[in-house]
Tab-separated table of C-alpha atoms in Angstrom:
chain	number	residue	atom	x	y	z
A	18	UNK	CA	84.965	110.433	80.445
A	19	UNK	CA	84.410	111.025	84.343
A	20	UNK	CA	84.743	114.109	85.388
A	21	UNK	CA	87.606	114.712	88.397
A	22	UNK	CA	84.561	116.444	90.557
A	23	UNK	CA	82.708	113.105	90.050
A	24	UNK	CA	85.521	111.133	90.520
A	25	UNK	CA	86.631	113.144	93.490
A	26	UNK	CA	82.882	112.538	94.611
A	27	UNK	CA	82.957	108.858	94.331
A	28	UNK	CA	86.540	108.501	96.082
A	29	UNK	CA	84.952	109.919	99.394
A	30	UNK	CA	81.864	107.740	99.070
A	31	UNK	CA	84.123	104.791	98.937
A	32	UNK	CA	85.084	105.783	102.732
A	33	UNK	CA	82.372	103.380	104.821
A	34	UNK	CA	83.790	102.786	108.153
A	35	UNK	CA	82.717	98.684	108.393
A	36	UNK	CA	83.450	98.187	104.906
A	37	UNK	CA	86.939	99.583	104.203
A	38	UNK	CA	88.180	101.050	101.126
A	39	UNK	CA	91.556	98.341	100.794
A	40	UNK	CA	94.212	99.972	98.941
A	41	UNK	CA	97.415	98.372	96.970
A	42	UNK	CA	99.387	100.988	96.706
A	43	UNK	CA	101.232	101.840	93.610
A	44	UNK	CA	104.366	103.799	92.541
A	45	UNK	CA	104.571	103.965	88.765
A	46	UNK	CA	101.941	104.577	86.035
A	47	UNK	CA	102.815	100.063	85.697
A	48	UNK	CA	101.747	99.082	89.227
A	49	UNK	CA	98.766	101.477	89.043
A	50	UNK	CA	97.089	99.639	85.520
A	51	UNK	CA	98.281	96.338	87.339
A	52	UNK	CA	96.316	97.299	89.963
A	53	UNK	CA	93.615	98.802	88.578
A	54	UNK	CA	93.204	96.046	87.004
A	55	UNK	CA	92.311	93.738	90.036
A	56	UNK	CA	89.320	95.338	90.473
A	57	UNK	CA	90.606	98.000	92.850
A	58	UNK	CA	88.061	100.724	93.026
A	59	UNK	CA	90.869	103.594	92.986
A	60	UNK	CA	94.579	103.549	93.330
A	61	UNK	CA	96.416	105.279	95.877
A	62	UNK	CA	100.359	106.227	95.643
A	63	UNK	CA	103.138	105.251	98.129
A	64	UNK	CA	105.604	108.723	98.768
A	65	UNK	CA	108.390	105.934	99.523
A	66	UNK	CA	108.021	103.693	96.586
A	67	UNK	CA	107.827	106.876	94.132
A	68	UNK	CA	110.746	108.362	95.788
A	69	UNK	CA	112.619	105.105	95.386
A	70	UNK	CA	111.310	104.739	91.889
A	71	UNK	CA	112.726	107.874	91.407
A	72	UNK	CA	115.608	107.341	92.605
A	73	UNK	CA	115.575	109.471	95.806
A	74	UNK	CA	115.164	108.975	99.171
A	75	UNK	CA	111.540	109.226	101.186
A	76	UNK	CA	110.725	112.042	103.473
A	77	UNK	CA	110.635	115.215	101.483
A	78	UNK	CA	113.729	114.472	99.868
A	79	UNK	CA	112.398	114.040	96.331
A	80	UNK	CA	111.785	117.125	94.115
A	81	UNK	CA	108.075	118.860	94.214
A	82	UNK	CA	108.104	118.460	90.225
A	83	UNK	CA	109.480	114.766	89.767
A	84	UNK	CA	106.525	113.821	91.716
A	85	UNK	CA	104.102	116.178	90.298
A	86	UNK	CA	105.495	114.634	86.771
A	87	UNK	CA	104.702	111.035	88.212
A	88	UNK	CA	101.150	112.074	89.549
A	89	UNK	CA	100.234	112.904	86.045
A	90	UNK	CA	101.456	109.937	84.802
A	91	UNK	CA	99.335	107.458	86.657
A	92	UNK	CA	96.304	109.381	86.759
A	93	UNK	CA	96.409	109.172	82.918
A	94	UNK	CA	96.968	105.777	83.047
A	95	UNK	CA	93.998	104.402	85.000
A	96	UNK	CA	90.261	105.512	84.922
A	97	UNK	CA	89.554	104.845	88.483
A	98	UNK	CA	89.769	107.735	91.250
A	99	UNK	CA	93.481	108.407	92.233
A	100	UNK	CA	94.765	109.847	95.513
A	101	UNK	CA	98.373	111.156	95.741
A	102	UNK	CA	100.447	110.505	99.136
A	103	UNK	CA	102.421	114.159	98.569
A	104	UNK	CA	104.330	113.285	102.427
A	105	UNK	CA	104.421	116.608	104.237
A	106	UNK	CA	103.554	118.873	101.251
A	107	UNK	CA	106.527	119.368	99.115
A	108	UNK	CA	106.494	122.670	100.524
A	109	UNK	CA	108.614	124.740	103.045
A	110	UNK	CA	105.359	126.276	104.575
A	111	UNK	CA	101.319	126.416	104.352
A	112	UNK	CA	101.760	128.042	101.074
A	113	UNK	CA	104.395	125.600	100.008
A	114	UNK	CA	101.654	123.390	100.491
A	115	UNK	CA	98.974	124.790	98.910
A	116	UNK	CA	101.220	125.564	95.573
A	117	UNK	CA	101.391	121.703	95.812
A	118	UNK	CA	97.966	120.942	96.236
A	119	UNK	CA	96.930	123.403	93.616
A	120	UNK	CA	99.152	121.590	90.710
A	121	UNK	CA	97.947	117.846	92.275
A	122	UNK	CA	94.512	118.685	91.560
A	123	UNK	CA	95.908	120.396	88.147
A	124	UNK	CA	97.877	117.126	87.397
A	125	UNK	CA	94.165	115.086	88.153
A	126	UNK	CA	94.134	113.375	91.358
A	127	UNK	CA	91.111	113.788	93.803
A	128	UNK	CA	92.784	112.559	97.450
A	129	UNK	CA	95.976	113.566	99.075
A	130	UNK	CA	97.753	112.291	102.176
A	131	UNK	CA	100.218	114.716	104.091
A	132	UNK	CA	101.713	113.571	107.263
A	133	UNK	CA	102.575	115.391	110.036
A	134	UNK	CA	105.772	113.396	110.969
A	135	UNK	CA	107.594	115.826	114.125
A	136	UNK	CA	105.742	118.667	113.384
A	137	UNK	CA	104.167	120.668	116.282
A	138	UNK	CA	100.106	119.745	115.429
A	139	UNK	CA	99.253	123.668	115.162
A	140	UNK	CA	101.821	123.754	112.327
A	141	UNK	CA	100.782	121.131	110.246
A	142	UNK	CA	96.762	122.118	111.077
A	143	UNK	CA	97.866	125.273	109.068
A	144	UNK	CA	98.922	123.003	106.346
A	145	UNK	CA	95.783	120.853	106.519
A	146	UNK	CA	93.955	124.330	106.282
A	147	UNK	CA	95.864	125.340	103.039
A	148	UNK	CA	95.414	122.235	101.060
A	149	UNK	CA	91.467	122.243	101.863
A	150	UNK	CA	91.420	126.216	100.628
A	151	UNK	CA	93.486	125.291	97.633
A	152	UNK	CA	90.715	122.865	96.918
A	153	UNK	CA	87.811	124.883	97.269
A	154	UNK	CA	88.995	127.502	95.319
A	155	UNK	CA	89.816	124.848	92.497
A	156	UNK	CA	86.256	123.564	92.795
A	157	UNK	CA	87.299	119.600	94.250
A	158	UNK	CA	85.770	118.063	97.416
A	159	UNK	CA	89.692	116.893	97.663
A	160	UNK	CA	89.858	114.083	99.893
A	161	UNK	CA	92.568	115.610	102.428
A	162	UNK	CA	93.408	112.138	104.656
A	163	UNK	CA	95.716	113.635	107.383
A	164	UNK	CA	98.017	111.554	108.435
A	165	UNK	CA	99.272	111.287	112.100
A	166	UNK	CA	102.558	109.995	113.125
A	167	UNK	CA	102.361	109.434	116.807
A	168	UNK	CA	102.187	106.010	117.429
A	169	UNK	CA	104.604	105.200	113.654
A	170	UNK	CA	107.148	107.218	115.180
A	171	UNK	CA	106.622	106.330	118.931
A	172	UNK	CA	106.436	109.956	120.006
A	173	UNK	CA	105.754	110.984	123.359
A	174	UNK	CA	105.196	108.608	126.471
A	175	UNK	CA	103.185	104.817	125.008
A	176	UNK	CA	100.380	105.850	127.808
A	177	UNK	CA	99.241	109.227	126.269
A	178	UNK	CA	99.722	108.228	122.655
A	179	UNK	CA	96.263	107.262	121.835
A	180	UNK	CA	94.888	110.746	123.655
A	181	UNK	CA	97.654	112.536	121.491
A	182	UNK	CA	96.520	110.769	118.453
A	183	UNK	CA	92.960	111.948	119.176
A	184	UNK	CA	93.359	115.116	120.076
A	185	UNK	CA	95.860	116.005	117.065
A	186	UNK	CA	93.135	113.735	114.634
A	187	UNK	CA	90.235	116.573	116.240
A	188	UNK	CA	92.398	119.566	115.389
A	189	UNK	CA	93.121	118.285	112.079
A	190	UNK	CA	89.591	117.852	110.668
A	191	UNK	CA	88.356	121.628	112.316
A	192	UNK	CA	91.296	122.230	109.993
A	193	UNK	CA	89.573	120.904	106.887
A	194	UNK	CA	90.720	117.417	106.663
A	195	UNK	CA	88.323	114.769	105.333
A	196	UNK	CA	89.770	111.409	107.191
A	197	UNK	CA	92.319	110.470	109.094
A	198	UNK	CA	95.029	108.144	108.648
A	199	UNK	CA	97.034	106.577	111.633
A	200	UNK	CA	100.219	104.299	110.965
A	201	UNK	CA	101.857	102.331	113.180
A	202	UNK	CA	98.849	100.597	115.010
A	203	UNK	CA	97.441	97.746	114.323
A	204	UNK	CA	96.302	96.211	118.068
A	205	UNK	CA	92.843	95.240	117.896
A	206	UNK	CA	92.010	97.600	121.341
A	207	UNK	CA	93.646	100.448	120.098
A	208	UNK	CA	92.326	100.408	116.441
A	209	UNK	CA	88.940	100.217	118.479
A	210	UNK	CA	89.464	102.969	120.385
A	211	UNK	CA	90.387	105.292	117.639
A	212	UNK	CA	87.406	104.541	115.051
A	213	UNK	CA	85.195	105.226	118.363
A	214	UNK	CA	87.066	108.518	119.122
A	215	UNK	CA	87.495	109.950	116.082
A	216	UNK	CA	84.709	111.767	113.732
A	217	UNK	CA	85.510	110.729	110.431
A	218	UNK	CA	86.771	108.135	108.279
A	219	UNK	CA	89.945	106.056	109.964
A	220	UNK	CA	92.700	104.892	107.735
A	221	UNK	CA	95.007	102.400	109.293
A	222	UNK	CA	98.225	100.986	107.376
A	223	UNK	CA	98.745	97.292	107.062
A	224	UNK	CA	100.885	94.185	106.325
A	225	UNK	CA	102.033	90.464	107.094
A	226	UNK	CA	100.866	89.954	110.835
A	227	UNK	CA	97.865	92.284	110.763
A	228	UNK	CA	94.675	91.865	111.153
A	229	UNK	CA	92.947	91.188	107.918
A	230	UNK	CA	90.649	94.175	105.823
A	231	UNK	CA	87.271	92.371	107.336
A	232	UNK	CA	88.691	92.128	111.004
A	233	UNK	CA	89.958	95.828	110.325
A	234	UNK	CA	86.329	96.784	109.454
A	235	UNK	CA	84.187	94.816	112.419
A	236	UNK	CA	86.724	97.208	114.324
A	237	UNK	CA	85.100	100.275	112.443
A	238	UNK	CA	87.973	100.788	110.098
A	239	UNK	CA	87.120	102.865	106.745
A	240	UNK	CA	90.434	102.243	104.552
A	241	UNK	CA	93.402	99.920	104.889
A	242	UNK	CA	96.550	100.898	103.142
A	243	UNK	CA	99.805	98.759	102.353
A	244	UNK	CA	102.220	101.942	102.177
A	245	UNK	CA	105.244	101.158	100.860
A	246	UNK	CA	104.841	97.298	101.917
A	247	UNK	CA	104.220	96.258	97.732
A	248	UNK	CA	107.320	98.374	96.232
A	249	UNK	CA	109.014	96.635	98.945
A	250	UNK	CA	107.991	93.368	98.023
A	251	UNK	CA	108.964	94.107	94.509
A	252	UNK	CA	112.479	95.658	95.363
A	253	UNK	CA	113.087	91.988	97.614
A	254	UNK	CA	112.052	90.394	94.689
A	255	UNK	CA	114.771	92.160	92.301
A	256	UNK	CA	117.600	91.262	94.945
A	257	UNK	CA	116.393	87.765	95.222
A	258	UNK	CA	116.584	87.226	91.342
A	259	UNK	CA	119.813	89.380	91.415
A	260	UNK	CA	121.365	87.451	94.136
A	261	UNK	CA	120.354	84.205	92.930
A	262	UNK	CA	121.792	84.765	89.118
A	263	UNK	CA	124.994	86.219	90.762
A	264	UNK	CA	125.199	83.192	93.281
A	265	UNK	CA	124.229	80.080	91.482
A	266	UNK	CA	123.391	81.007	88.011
A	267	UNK	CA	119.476	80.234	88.604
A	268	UNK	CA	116.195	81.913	87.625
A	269	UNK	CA	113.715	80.298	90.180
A	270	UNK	CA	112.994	84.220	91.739
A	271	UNK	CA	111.181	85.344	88.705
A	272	UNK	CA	108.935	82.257	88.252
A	273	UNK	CA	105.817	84.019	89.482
A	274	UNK	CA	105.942	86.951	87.128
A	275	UNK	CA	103.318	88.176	85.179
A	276	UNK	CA	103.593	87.063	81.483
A	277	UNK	CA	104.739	89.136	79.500
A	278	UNK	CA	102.122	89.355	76.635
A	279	UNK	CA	99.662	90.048	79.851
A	280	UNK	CA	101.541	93.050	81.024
A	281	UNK	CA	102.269	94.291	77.578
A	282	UNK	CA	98.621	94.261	76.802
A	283	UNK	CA	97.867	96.008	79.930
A	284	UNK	CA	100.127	98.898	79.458
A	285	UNK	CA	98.096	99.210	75.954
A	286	UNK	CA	94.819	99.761	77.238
């Protein structure tokens, strides 16, 4: 058995801006053996798709312990390093937060995300700074990827949101965060520009009509994210073979699924 310190240890090692960490990300203890077993180096949750999986509603709408409860389940499910997207914290304040990081790290993960969404930057840099001392007092170089929301949720002015991204991504890591993780982006100049102006590993979220992982990386990207794009995918894919069955009586939807003899064997490993 790995340890979760070595684990922990190899997760941040996988961060190589040039050569991004590409991550599938998962919402069930299922998608995270399907794709662990691709190859994928460590899995990384989607807050939306385990909210929706849950059967609640993304941004902090879903219950501190249902997610906790699904954390635990994945990370016992795969053998690779897993990071937890926890949105702002599951928690009403710094401490909030740092309960929350506490019982992630308890539950096994070694990487967080926590957004800042419309949050004034001082206010979630406290946050930032109570995950990383929940972390060092449990022992675990946590990965802490701070996510910004400037550009995702078009705040401010278009002209100063690259100097707000970099000036919220600088308070952030004096804060303790380990990399940095800015959806909503995905022009080649811009991407550029933040790799160059910020001091630690960039994460950038992708999908259909983005650059691809290797394009991502010449532009000095460390890790490329799908979000919630695959529990999408999968939730089009149940209306399409619901509509379909309702509409014309047809199965043609499911004909790419995985067998099931494949998947069953999986979920025995």
């Amino acid at each position: 058995m790995t340890s979760q310190h070595d684990l922990a240890v190899r997760f941040r090692d996988l961060h190589i801006p040039g050569r991004p960490l590409a991550l599938a990300n998962a919402w069930d203890a299922a998608s995270a053996r399907v794709v662990a077993a691709s190859s994928a180096p460590a899995v990384a949750t989607t807050s939306a798709g385990v909210a929706w999986g849950l059967g609640a509603a993304d941004g902090d709408r879903l219950d501190r312990e249902a997610a906790l409860g699904l954390i635990r389940r994945v990370v016992a499910a795969v053998e690779v390093p897993v990071t937890a997207d926890i949105e702002s914290g599951f928690g009403a304040d710094a401490d909030g937060v740092a309960e929350t990081v506490a019982a992630v790290i308890a539950a096994g993960a070694v990487g967080v995300n926590i957004e800042d969404g419309r949050r004034e930057p001082a206010e979630h840099a406290e946050r930032i700074a109570a995950a990383r001392r929940a972390a060092d007092a449990a022992g675990l170089p946590l990965y802490v990827n701070a996510r910004i929301d400037v550009f995702l949720f078009g705040l401010g002015a278009p002209e100063t949101r690259l100097t707000e991204t970099l000036d919220r991504a600088e308070r952030y890591l004096a804060a303790g965060a380990s990399g940095i993780f800015v959806p909503g982006v995905v022009a080649p100049d811009t991407v550029t520009a933040l790799a160059k102006g910020i001091d630690a590993p960039l994460n950038i979220l992708a999908g259909p009509g983005a650059p691809t992982v290797a394009e991502l990386g010449a532009l000095g990207v460390a890790r490329v994210s799908l979000g919630s794009a695959v529990a999408e995918a999968a939730y089009g894919l149940v209306r399409r073979a619901a509509e379909e069955l309702a509409a014309s009586g047809t199965y043609t939807a499911v004909a790419d699924a995985i067998a099931y003899g494949e998947l069953n064997d999986l979920m025995r490993s």
